[in-house]
Amino acid sequence: QVFRRGDRGPAVAEVHAALVALGRLPAVPDEADFDDATDAAVRGFQQDRGLVADGLEGPLRRNLLRL
């Protein structure tokens, strides 16, 4: 499954938590919205890793977020 701006739910909350752990987002309790801040954090992560910075968060990138 691929997540993008506007998506929401428990899986998006996991992506958000990983970005918080990496210091790319501030901690917000129960954050489950893929909003503009999440999009920017995903794009920054992608760019830093040499990936296409498209703001889409998929299985490969989810694995990279766990590194």
PDB file of C-alpha atoms in Angstrom, residues 15-46:
ATOM      1  CA  VAL A  15       4.710   6.272   9.266  1.00  0.00           C
ATOM      2  CA  HIS A  16       4.301   9.421  11.353  1.00  0.00           C
ATOM      3  CA  ALA A  17       5.824   7.711  14.415  1.00  0.00           C
ATOM      4  CA  ALA A  18       8.838   6.609  12.368  1.00  0.00           C
ATOM      5  CA  LEU A  19       9.345  10.160  11.091  1.00  0.00           C
ATOM      6  CA  VAL A  20       9.101  11.462  14.670  1.00  0.00           C
ATOM      7  CA  ALA A  21      11.724   8.908  15.781  1.00  0.00           C
ATOM      8  CA  LEU A  22      14.009  10.184  13.017  1.00  0.00           C
ATOM      9  CA  GLY A  23      13.532  13.759  14.222  1.00  0.00           C
ATOM     10  CA  ARG A  24      11.751  14.803  11.026  1.00  0.00           C
ATOM     11  CA  LEU A  25       8.431  15.636  12.704  1.00  0.00           C
ATOM     12  CA  PRO A  26       7.395  16.876  16.145  1.00  0.00           C
ATOM     13  CA  ALA A  27       5.573  14.373  18.308  1.00  0.00           C
ATOM     14  CA  VAL A  28       1.803  14.780  18.107  1.00  0.00           C
ATOM     15  CA  PRO A  29      -0.328  12.303  20.072  1.00  0.00           C
ATOM     16  CA  ASP A  30      -2.481  10.025  17.908  1.00  0.00           C
ATOM     17  CA  GLU A  31      -1.378  11.640  14.650  1.00  0.00           C
ATOM     18  CA  ALA A  32      -2.952   9.577  11.868  1.00  0.00           C
ATOM     19  CA  ASP A  33      -3.279  12.156   9.077  1.00  0.00           C
ATOM     20  CA  PHE A  34      -0.874  12.367   6.149  1.00  0.00           C
ATOM     21  CA  ASP A  35      -0.919  16.161   6.144  1.00  0.00           C
ATOM     22  CA  ASP A  36       1.342  18.820   4.625  1.00  0.00           C
ATOM     23  CA  ALA A  37       3.934  18.440   7.411  1.00  0.00           C
ATOM     24  CA  THR A  38       4.063  14.661   6.932  1.00  0.00           C
ATOM     25  CA  ASP A  39       4.365  15.124   3.177  1.00  0.00           C
ATOM     26  CA  ALA A  40       7.297  17.526   3.641  1.00  0.00           C
ATOM     27  CA  ALA A  41       8.988  15.139   6.077  1.00  0.00           C
ATOM     28  CA  VAL A  42       8.590  12.195   3.678  1.00  0.00           C
ATOM     29  CA  ARG A  43       9.951  14.273   0.786  1.00  0.00           C
ATOM     30  CA  GLY A  44      12.940  15.364   2.895  1.00  0.00           C
ATOM     31  CA  PHE A  45      13.621  11.761   3.895  1.00  0.00           C
ATOM     32  CA  GLN A  46      13.375  10.632   0.270  1.00  0.00           C
TER      33      GLN A  46
END
